[in-house]
Short mmCIF file of C-alpha atoms and ligand atoms in Angstrom, two decimals:
data_model
loop_
_atom_site.label_atom_id
_atom_site.label_comp_id
_atom_site.label_asym_id
_atom_site.label_seq_id
_atom_site.Cartn_x
_atom_site.Cartn_y
_atom_site.Cartn_z
CA MET A 21 6.96 9.81 -20.69
CA ALA A 22 6.71 13.10 -18.88
CA HIS A 23 9.60 12.29 -16.62
CA ASN A 24 13.30 12.56 -17.25
CA TYR A 25 14.50 10.18 -14.62
CA PRO A 26 18.04 9.00 -15.18
CA GLU A 27 18.35 5.53 -16.69
CA ALA A 28 18.86 4.08 -13.21
CA TYR A 29 15.33 5.17 -12.36
CA HIS A 30 13.61 5.02 -15.66
CA PRO A 31 14.41 1.73 -17.38
CA ASP A 32 12.94 0.37 -20.60
CA VAL A 33 9.22 0.55 -21.01
CA VAL A 34 7.56 -2.56 -19.71
CA LEU A 35 6.73 -5.01 -22.49
CA LYS A 36 3.01 -5.65 -22.56
CA SER A 37 3.32 -9.15 -23.97
CA PRO A 38 2.07 -11.94 -21.71
CA GLU A 39 5.41 -13.73 -21.92
CA PHE A 40 8.16 -12.16 -19.95
CA LYS A 41 11.74 -13.17 -19.76
CA VAL A 42 12.29 -15.31 -16.72
CA LEU A 43 15.44 -13.88 -15.32
CA ASP A 44 18.18 -15.90 -13.72
CA PRO A 45 16.55 -17.11 -10.52
CA GLY A 46 19.82 -16.85 -8.65
CA VAL A 47 20.32 -14.45 -5.81
CA VAL A 48 23.05 -11.94 -6.50
CA PRO A 49 25.19 -12.11 -3.36
CA LEU A 50 25.60 -8.91 -1.41
CA ARG A 51 28.87 -7.34 -2.40
CA ASP A 52 29.42 -4.23 -0.36
CA PRO A 53 26.83 -3.52 2.34
CA SER A 54 28.25 -0.03 2.82
CA LYS A 55 27.17 0.92 -0.71
CA ASN A 56 23.70 1.94 -1.79
CA LEU A 57 21.77 -1.30 -1.92
CA ALA A 58 18.65 -1.95 -3.80
CA ALA A 59 16.44 -4.95 -3.82
CA ALA A 60 15.60 -6.18 -7.26
CA TYR A 61 13.58 -9.21 -8.06
CA ALA A 62 12.22 -11.15 -10.92
CA PRO A 63 9.11 -13.19 -11.52
CA GLY A 64 9.05 -16.33 -9.46
CA ALA A 65 12.70 -15.83 -8.61
CA ASN A 66 14.59 -14.90 -5.49
CA LEU A 67 15.19 -11.37 -4.40
CA TYR A 68 18.13 -9.74 -6.10
CA LEU A 69 20.26 -7.37 -4.11
CA ILE A 70 22.42 -5.21 -6.30
CA GLU A 71 24.49 -2.13 -5.72
CA LYS A 72 23.47 1.19 -7.17
CA PRO A 73 25.63 4.31 -7.06
CA VAL A 74 24.38 7.02 -4.69
CA PRO A 75 22.35 9.26 -7.05
CA GLN A 76 23.05 12.98 -7.53
CA ALA A 77 20.21 15.44 -6.84
CA ARG A 78 19.40 17.47 -9.96
CA GLU A 79 17.16 20.52 -10.51
CA GLY A 80 14.08 20.20 -8.28
CA GLU A 81 15.13 16.86 -6.76
CA VAL A 82 16.30 15.55 -3.42
CA VAL A 83 18.24 12.47 -2.45
CA VAL A 84 16.66 10.78 0.55
CA HIS A 85 18.59 8.47 2.85
CA VAL A 86 15.80 5.96 3.30
CA LYS A 87 15.44 4.98 6.94
CA ALA A 88 12.31 2.78 6.87
CA THR A 89 10.48 0.90 4.12
CA GLY A 90 7.41 -1.24 4.69
CA ILE A 91 6.69 -4.29 2.57
CA CYS A 92 3.25 -4.15 0.97
CA GLY A 93 1.21 -7.09 -0.25
CA SER A 94 1.71 -5.69 -3.75
CA ASP A 95 5.52 -5.90 -3.40
CA CYS A 96 5.12 -9.56 -2.46
CA HIS A 97 2.78 -10.08 -5.36
CA PHE A 98 5.31 -8.70 -7.87
CA TRP A 99 8.05 -10.73 -6.21
CA LYS A 100 6.17 -14.04 -6.34
CA HIS A 101 4.15 -13.59 -9.56
CA GLY A 102 6.04 -10.94 -11.46
CA ARG A 103 2.93 -8.97 -12.39
CA ILE A 104 -0.15 -7.09 -11.24
CA GLY A 105 -2.49 -6.43 -14.12
CA ASP A 106 -0.50 -5.07 -17.06
CA SER A 107 2.50 -4.19 -14.94
CA MET A 108 5.13 -6.89 -15.32
CA VAL A 109 8.67 -7.48 -14.13
CA VAL A 110 10.60 -8.00 -17.36
CA ARG A 111 14.15 -7.24 -16.33
CA ASP A 112 16.39 -6.81 -13.33
CA VAL A 113 14.71 -4.06 -11.44
CA CYS A 114 15.36 -2.61 -8.04
CA GLY A 115 11.68 -2.95 -7.70
CA ALA A 116 10.41 -3.26 -4.20
CA GLY A 117 9.09 -0.63 -1.87
CA HIS A 118 6.68 2.28 -1.97
CA GLU A 119 6.14 2.75 1.78
CA SER A 120 9.22 4.77 2.76
CA SER A 121 10.44 7.58 4.93
CA GLY A 122 13.90 8.96 5.57
CA GLU A 123 16.21 11.92 5.88
CA ILE A 124 17.19 14.42 3.20
CA HIS A 125 20.74 13.50 2.18
CA GLU A 126 21.17 16.09 -0.56
CA VAL A 127 19.07 18.95 -1.97
CA GLY A 128 19.26 19.73 -5.69
CA PRO A 129 19.38 23.21 -7.29
CA GLY A 130 16.18 25.22 -7.11
CA VAL A 131 14.70 23.26 -4.19
CA THR A 132 13.34 25.46 -1.39
CA GLY A 133 11.82 24.56 1.96
CA LEU A 134 13.94 21.44 2.42
CA LYS A 135 17.48 21.03 3.74
CA LYS A 136 19.90 18.24 4.54
CA GLY A 137 18.74 16.31 7.61
CA ASP A 138 15.04 17.09 7.24
CA ARG A 139 12.78 14.11 7.96
CA VAL A 140 10.35 13.23 5.16
CA ALA A 141 7.81 10.67 3.99
CA ILE A 142 8.13 9.75 0.31
CA GLU A 143 4.96 9.82 -1.81
CA ALA A 144 5.80 7.03 -4.24
CA GLY A 145 3.42 8.05 -7.02
CA VAL A 146 4.90 10.94 -9.03
CA PRO A 147 2.39 12.18 -11.61
CA CYS A 148 3.14 14.24 -14.70
CA GLY A 149 1.41 17.38 -13.42
CA GLN A 150 0.15 18.35 -16.85
CA CYS A 151 -2.56 15.92 -17.95
CA GLU A 152 -6.30 16.42 -17.46
CA PHE A 153 -6.32 14.26 -14.33
CA CYS A 154 -3.38 16.02 -12.71
CA ARG A 155 -4.91 19.38 -13.49
CA VAL A 156 -8.06 18.52 -11.53
CA GLY A 157 -6.09 16.95 -8.67
CA ARG A 158 -7.06 13.35 -9.37
CA TYR A 159 -3.43 12.55 -10.04
CA ASN A 160 -3.74 8.90 -9.01
CA ALA A 161 -5.30 8.51 -12.49
CA CYS A 162 -2.31 10.07 -14.27
CA PRO A 163 -1.44 7.83 -17.24
CA ASP A 164 2.17 8.95 -17.00
CA VAL A 165 2.57 8.42 -13.28
CA VAL A 166 5.87 7.02 -12.07
CA PHE A 167 4.80 4.84 -9.18
CA PHE A 168 8.04 3.66 -7.64
CA SER A 169 8.00 -0.15 -7.23
CA THR A 170 5.44 -0.71 -9.96
CA PRO A 171 7.46 -2.03 -12.90
CA PRO A 172 9.29 -0.71 -14.79
CA TYR A 173 10.17 1.67 -12.00
CA HIS A 174 12.56 0.86 -9.21
CA GLY A 175 11.16 0.96 -5.69
CA THR A 176 12.12 2.99 -2.66
CA LEU A 177 13.61 -0.06 -0.92
CA THR A 178 17.12 1.19 -1.22
CA ARG A 179 19.65 3.11 0.83
CA TYR A 180 19.58 6.37 -1.17
CA HIS A 181 16.56 7.28 -3.26
CA LEU A 182 16.29 10.13 -5.80
CA HIS A 183 12.90 11.86 -5.75
CA PRO A 184 11.27 15.09 -6.92
CA ALA A 185 11.24 17.48 -3.95
CA ALA A 186 7.54 18.24 -4.59
CA TRP A 187 6.65 14.63 -3.71
CA VAL A 188 8.29 14.26 -0.33
CA HIS A 189 6.35 15.38 2.73
CA PRO A 190 8.15 16.76 5.80
CA ILE A 191 7.33 14.88 9.00
CA PRO A 192 7.84 16.28 12.51
CA GLU A 193 10.20 14.75 15.07
CA THR A 194 7.10 13.39 16.84
CA ILE A 195 6.47 11.04 13.91
CA SER A 196 9.03 8.21 13.76
CA PHE A 197 10.46 6.90 10.50
CA GLU A 198 8.45 3.71 11.09
CA GLU A 199 5.23 5.72 11.27
CA GLY A 200 6.42 7.83 8.34
CA ALA A 201 6.63 4.73 6.19
CA LEU A 202 3.19 3.60 7.37
CA LEU A 203 1.66 6.86 6.16
CA GLU A 204 1.42 5.27 2.72
CA PRO A 205 -1.06 2.51 3.60
CA LEU A 206 -2.83 5.06 5.80
CA CYS A 207 -3.25 7.24 2.70
CA VAL A 208 -4.89 4.28 0.98
CA ALA A 209 -7.38 3.98 3.83
CA LEU A 210 -8.01 7.73 4.09
CA ALA A 211 -8.71 7.96 0.36
CA GLY A 212 -11.19 5.08 0.69
CA ILE A 213 -12.95 6.60 3.70
CA GLU A 214 -13.18 9.94 1.93
CA ARG A 215 -14.60 8.54 -1.31
CA ALA A 216 -16.89 6.16 0.58
CA ASP A 217 -18.28 9.21 2.37
CA LEU A 218 -18.05 7.63 5.84
CA ARG A 219 -19.95 9.72 8.42
CA LEU A 220 -19.87 9.95 12.23
CA GLY A 221 -21.93 7.09 13.71
CA ASP A 222 -22.04 5.04 10.50
CA PRO A 223 -22.18 1.26 11.11
CA LEU A 224 -19.21 -0.13 9.20
CA LEU A 225 -17.95 -3.50 8.02
CA ILE A 226 -14.25 -3.94 7.22
CA CYS A 227 -13.41 -7.13 5.32
CA GLY A 228 -9.88 -8.34 5.99
CA ALA A 229 -7.64 -7.49 8.93
CA GLY A 230 -4.40 -7.15 7.00
CA PRO A 231 -2.42 -3.91 7.11
CA ILE A 232 -4.93 -2.15 4.83
CA GLY A 233 -7.92 -3.41 6.81
CA LEU A 234 -6.21 -2.44 10.06
CA VAL A 235 -5.28 1.11 9.02
CA SER A 236 -8.85 1.41 7.74
CA LEU A 237 -10.04 0.30 11.18
CA LEU A 238 -7.84 2.88 12.93
CA ALA A 239 -8.95 5.65 10.56
CA ALA A 240 -12.65 4.74 10.65
CA HIS A 241 -12.56 4.54 14.45
CA ALA A 242 -10.97 7.98 14.55
CA ALA A 243 -13.72 9.19 12.18
CA GLY A 244 -16.41 8.01 14.59
CA ALA A 245 -17.77 4.97 12.75
CA THR A 246 -19.75 2.71 15.08
CA PRO A 247 -20.30 -0.13 15.44
CA ILE A 248 -17.38 -1.48 13.41
CA VAL A 249 -17.26 -5.16 12.46
CA ILE A 250 -14.11 -6.66 10.98
CA THR A 251 -13.75 -10.06 9.34
CA ASP A 252 -10.82 -12.30 8.57
CA ILE A 253 -10.04 -15.97 7.95
CA ALA A 254 -7.21 -15.82 10.50
CA GLN A 255 -8.23 -15.55 14.17
CA SER A 256 -4.77 -14.15 14.97
CA ARG A 257 -5.48 -11.14 12.77
CA LEU A 258 -8.85 -10.56 14.41
CA ASP A 259 -7.16 -10.72 17.81
CA PHE A 260 -4.70 -8.11 16.59
CA ALA A 261 -7.58 -5.89 15.46
CA LYS A 262 -9.13 -6.20 18.94
CA LYS A 263 -5.85 -5.00 20.48
CA LEU A 264 -5.84 -1.98 18.20
CA VAL A 265 -9.50 -1.02 18.74
CA PRO A 266 -10.94 -2.96 21.70
CA GLY A 267 -14.55 -2.06 20.82
CA VAL A 268 -14.40 -3.59 17.35
CA LYS A 269 -16.62 -6.62 16.72
CA THR A 270 -14.88 -9.51 15.02
CA VAL A 271 -16.27 -12.23 12.77
CA LEU A 272 -14.13 -15.21 11.83
CA VAL A 273 -14.78 -16.34 8.25
CA GLU A 274 -14.70 -20.13 8.32
CA ARG A 275 -14.06 -22.36 5.33
CA GLY A 276 -17.22 -23.46 3.52
CA VAL A 277 -19.49 -20.83 5.10
CA GLU A 278 -21.50 -19.08 2.39
CA PRO A 279 -21.03 -15.29 1.96
CA LYS A 280 -24.70 -14.74 2.81
CA ASP A 281 -24.25 -16.61 6.10
CA VAL A 282 -21.08 -14.68 6.93
CA ALA A 283 -23.06 -11.50 6.26
CA ALA A 284 -25.74 -12.70 8.68
CA LYS A 285 -23.04 -13.10 11.35
CA VAL A 286 -21.79 -9.59 10.58
CA LYS A 287 -25.27 -8.10 11.02
CA ALA A 288 -25.76 -10.04 14.25
CA ALA A 289 -22.38 -8.88 15.58
CA ALA A 290 -23.36 -5.29 14.79
CA GLY A 291 -26.82 -5.78 16.32
CA LEU A 292 -28.31 -4.43 13.08
CA PRO A 293 -30.62 -6.97 11.44
CA THR A 294 -31.32 -4.65 8.49
CA GLY A 295 -27.63 -4.32 7.69
CA LEU A 296 -24.76 -1.83 7.85
CA LYS A 297 -24.25 1.51 6.07
CA LEU A 298 -20.82 0.89 4.53
CA ALA A 299 -18.38 -1.93 3.84
CA LEU A 300 -14.69 -1.30 3.20
CA GLU A 301 -13.59 -4.44 1.42
CA CYS A 302 -9.85 -4.92 2.02
CA THR A 303 -9.13 -8.40 0.73
CA GLY A 304 -10.04 -8.48 -2.98
CA VAL A 305 -11.25 -12.06 -2.46
CA GLU A 306 -14.46 -12.75 -4.40
CA SER A 307 -16.34 -14.47 -1.54
CA SER A 308 -15.46 -11.59 0.77
CA VAL A 309 -16.71 -9.04 -1.74
CA GLN A 310 -19.95 -11.02 -1.91
CA THR A 311 -20.18 -10.94 1.89
CA ALA A 312 -19.77 -7.17 1.77
CA CYS A 313 -22.67 -6.98 -0.71
CA TYR A 314 -24.98 -9.01 1.54
CA ALA A 315 -24.03 -7.25 4.81
CA GLY A 316 -25.31 -3.84 3.71
CA ARG A 317 -28.73 -2.35 4.30
CA PHE A 318 -30.91 -0.71 1.65
CA GLY A 319 -28.98 2.21 0.15
CA SER A 320 -25.62 1.18 1.57
CA THR A 321 -22.23 1.25 -0.15
CA VAL A 322 -19.65 -1.44 -0.84
CA PHE A 323 -16.28 0.22 -1.26
CA ILE A 324 -13.64 -2.13 -2.67
CA ILE A 325 -10.03 -1.37 -1.84
CA GLY A 326 -8.84 -4.98 -2.14
CA ALA A 327 -7.26 -6.18 -5.37
CA GLY A 328 -8.01 -9.69 -6.57
CA LYS A 329 -9.08 -11.69 -9.61
CA ASP A 330 -9.65 -9.71 -12.81
CA PHE A 331 -13.21 -11.04 -13.15
CA GLN A 332 -15.47 -11.67 -10.15
CA THR A 333 -19.14 -12.61 -9.63
CA LEU A 334 -21.32 -10.22 -7.61
CA PRO A 335 -25.00 -10.68 -6.54
CA LEU A 336 -26.20 -8.08 -8.99
CA MET A 337 -29.96 -8.36 -8.39
CA HIS A 338 -29.40 -8.21 -4.63
CA LEU A 339 -27.44 -4.99 -5.16
CA SER A 340 -30.09 -3.70 -7.55
CA THR A 341 -33.16 -4.37 -5.41
CA ASN A 342 -31.40 -2.83 -2.41
CA GLU A 343 -29.92 0.15 -4.24
CA ILE A 344 -26.46 -0.80 -2.94
CA ASP A 345 -23.67 1.24 -4.57
CA VAL A 346 -20.39 -0.43 -5.42
CA LYS A 347 -17.30 1.80 -5.67
CA LEU A 348 -13.64 0.94 -6.15
CA GLN A 349 -10.34 2.64 -5.49
CA TYR A 350 -6.99 2.96 -7.18
CA ARG A 351 -4.28 4.26 -4.88
CA TYR A 352 -4.84 7.78 -3.53
CA ALA A 353 -4.39 11.50 -4.16
CA ASN A 354 -3.91 14.45 -1.82
CA GLN A 355 -3.84 12.30 1.35
CA TYR A 356 -0.35 12.72 2.82
CA PRO A 357 -0.88 16.11 4.54
CA LYS A 358 -4.08 14.78 6.17
CA ALA A 359 -2.36 11.54 7.21
CA ILE A 360 0.49 13.49 8.82
CA ARG A 361 -1.94 15.74 10.72
CA LEU A 362 -3.95 12.77 12.04
CA VAL A 363 -0.85 10.91 13.28
CA GLU A 364 0.79 14.07 14.69
CA ALA A 365 -2.42 14.88 16.60
CA GLY A 366 -2.42 11.38 18.08
CA LEU A 367 -5.81 10.57 16.53
CA ILE A 368 -4.30 7.57 14.75
CA ASP A 369 -1.56 5.46 16.35
CA LEU A 370 0.22 3.44 13.65
CA LYS A 371 3.10 2.22 15.83
CA PRO A 372 1.63 -1.20 16.84
CA LEU A 373 1.35 -2.24 13.17
CA VAL A 374 5.11 -2.77 12.73
CA THR A 375 5.68 -6.28 14.05
CA HIS A 376 8.91 -7.33 12.31
CA ARG A 377 12.05 -5.27 11.61
CA PHE A 378 14.94 -6.04 9.29
CA THR A 379 18.02 -4.36 7.85
CA LEU A 380 18.65 -3.87 4.13
CA GLU A 381 21.27 -6.58 4.36
CA ASN A 382 18.64 -9.17 5.26
CA ALA A 383 15.86 -7.82 3.07
CA VAL A 384 15.26 -11.30 1.69
CA ASP A 385 14.24 -12.53 5.16
CA ALA A 386 11.80 -9.64 5.35
CA PHE A 387 10.05 -10.81 2.19
CA GLU A 388 10.07 -14.44 3.30
CA THR A 389 8.49 -13.35 6.60
CA ALA A 390 5.93 -11.09 4.94
CA VAL A 391 4.61 -13.91 2.74
CA ASP A 392 4.59 -16.60 5.45
CA VAL A 393 1.40 -16.15 7.50
CA THR A 394 2.65 -18.63 10.11
CA ARG A 395 5.24 -16.07 11.20
CA GLY A 396 2.43 -13.75 12.33
CA ALA A 397 3.70 -10.56 10.71
CA ILE A 398 1.40 -7.63 10.24
CA LYS A 399 3.86 -5.09 8.78
CA CYS A 400 7.47 -5.98 8.03
CA GLN A 401 9.75 -2.98 7.73
CA ILE A 402 13.31 -2.69 6.52
CA HIS A 403 15.40 -0.07 8.32
CA ASP A 404 18.77 1.53 7.72
N1 NAD B 517 -6.79 -0.08 -4.10
C1 NAD B 517 -5.55 0.25 -3.79
O1 NAD B 517 -5.01 1.29 -4.21
C2 NAD B 517 -4.75 -0.66 -2.91
C3 NAD B 517 -3.63 -0.18 -2.23
C4 NAD B 517 -2.92 -1.08 -1.39
C5 NAD B 517 -3.35 -2.40 -1.25
N2 NAD B 517 -4.43 -2.81 -1.98
C6 NAD B 517 -4.95 -4.17 -1.86
O2 NAD B 517 -5.66 -4.27 -0.62
C7 NAD B 517 -5.67 -5.64 -0.20
C8 NAD B 517 -5.25 -5.74 1.24
O3 NAD B 517 -3.90 -5.34 1.36
P1 NAD B 517 -3.08 -5.91 2.61
O4 NAD B 517 -1.67 -5.42 2.51
O5 NAD B 517 -3.87 -5.68 3.87
O6 NAD B 517 -3.11 -7.48 2.23
P2 NAD B 517 -2.97 -8.75 3.17
O7 NAD B 517 -2.94 -9.92 2.24
O8 NAD B 517 -1.88 -8.57 4.16
O9 NAD B 517 -4.33 -8.80 4.01
C9 NAD B 517 -5.51 -9.36 3.48
C10 NAD B 517 -6.25 -9.96 4.69
O10 NAD B 517 -7.46 -10.52 4.21
C11 NAD B 517 -7.65 -11.77 4.87
N3 NAD B 517 -8.57 -12.60 4.07
C12 NAD B 517 -8.27 -13.42 3.04
N4 NAD B 517 -9.40 -13.99 2.59
C13 NAD B 517 -10.44 -13.51 3.33
C14 NAD B 517 -11.85 -13.68 3.35
N5 NAD B 517 -12.44 -14.52 2.50
N6 NAD B 517 -12.59 -13.00 4.26
C15 NAD B 517 -11.99 -12.16 5.14
N7 NAD B 517 -10.66 -11.93 5.19
C16 NAD B 517 -9.90 -12.60 4.28
C17 NAD B 517 -6.25 -12.35 5.02
O11 NAD B 517 -6.22 -13.32 6.06
C18 NAD B 517 -5.46 -11.08 5.39
O12 NAD B 517 -5.43 -10.85 6.76
C19 NAD B 517 -4.74 -6.38 -1.16
O13 NAD B 517 -5.53 -6.99 -2.16
C20 NAD B 517 -3.90 -5.26 -1.79
O14 NAD B 517 -3.43 -5.59 -3.08
C21 NAD B 517 -5.14 -1.98 -2.79
O1 SST B 518 -0.13 1.03 -1.90
C1 SST B 518 -0.18 1.16 -3.31
C2 SST B 518 -0.48 -0.16 -3.95
O2 SST B 518 0.11 -1.22 -3.24
C3 SST B 518 0.03 -0.11 -5.36
O3 SST B 518 -0.81 0.69 -6.13
C4 SST B 518 -0.05 -1.48 -6.01
O4 SST B 518 -1.33 -1.91 -5.90
C5 SST B 518 0.41 -1.42 -7.45
O5 SST B 518 1.67 -0.96 -7.49
ZN1 ZN B 519 1.04 -0.76 -1.34
ZN1 ZN B 520 -0.71 13.51 -15.19
#
């Protein structure tokens, strides 16, 4: 591995075997809330909260006192199922969190441009910087990336987090720690909009009004997409989308309605019988991906951000006879500076997305809330 993280940050390589040791499903009781706490978890088990010593900043590193961490659907997925693709939870790991911001607690030797007390957003994916992908700037493809919270790497849901100084981004006083943590999902959306080549005035469909769909809505609205249609299976989420961007058109996806018929509703809502220019698919659900395929006009693009089943069925001949391009995304690269500029300029207001707030000491409740749709959370954040 190209990184020399101390053992506490760089545990054993994840075993690739399909079996993984089911760890003791007990919850390690909190011992000393004043110490550096980290949330660890295991497949299908409860959240573990264990103490970690406050790390020391080494050459080129900073220690961040983490002030806000958002819970992502992927964190919940690792917590409940213990794996995403080949990444598996095989041992106690302080695993959650990759949406974090905080304050510089300590600056290591050789670090310039940062000092104790500076406010920063943490870019959770730390690439090697040497491989062919890093050299061309497409570092989200780095095979050696340390993406904090993707096993085997600990997450940023902790009180003090050790990070390379090159991968924290200063945020101004005008950007709160809550917004700083939300920059991460915004980077996902910005990377999608950039690679999907969204243009001013493009008619756009967004599938799914979860946090990713909603930041995509905010970003696409700021980019001048119109009309925008957003779908979801939960009316409450569509109502939330309407509050964020009142002009958005919403389509409720009802059980048993065929993707083609949902697409017809999308086109009608947009007032565009021939279809829309772009779909940002933010659910990963097969039927929703199919809807995105049918909602586009000749020459449109389906851009899939959502993560779902490994194998899915798409209407290939429909795509073929309509020259519809399908593109997919894996994380992001080079998006944080742009995200900070957009939020600082007031072009994107992330604040309404945080609906539930917790402390590290009740991090378990945060996860329980994030996975329980009846509690109406959009983004749960854990603050310190
Ligand atoms: N590509 C990437 O790098 C990347 C990064 C972050 C998240 N993701 C993925 O993006 C997806 C969205 O993330 P999120 O945090 O918003 O998840 P989420 O689960 O909070 O939101 C998904 C939304 O889709 C809705 N939905 C479910 N089935 C639907 C259907 N058939 N039609 C319309 N809406 C439907 C749900 O009600 C929910 O509101 C997830 O799959 C996540 O893993 C991908
Ligand atoms: O926001 C980043 C995504 O949630 C992660 O890449 C996840 O999908 C795997 O760790
Ligand atoms: Zn995420
Ligand atoms: Zn690399």
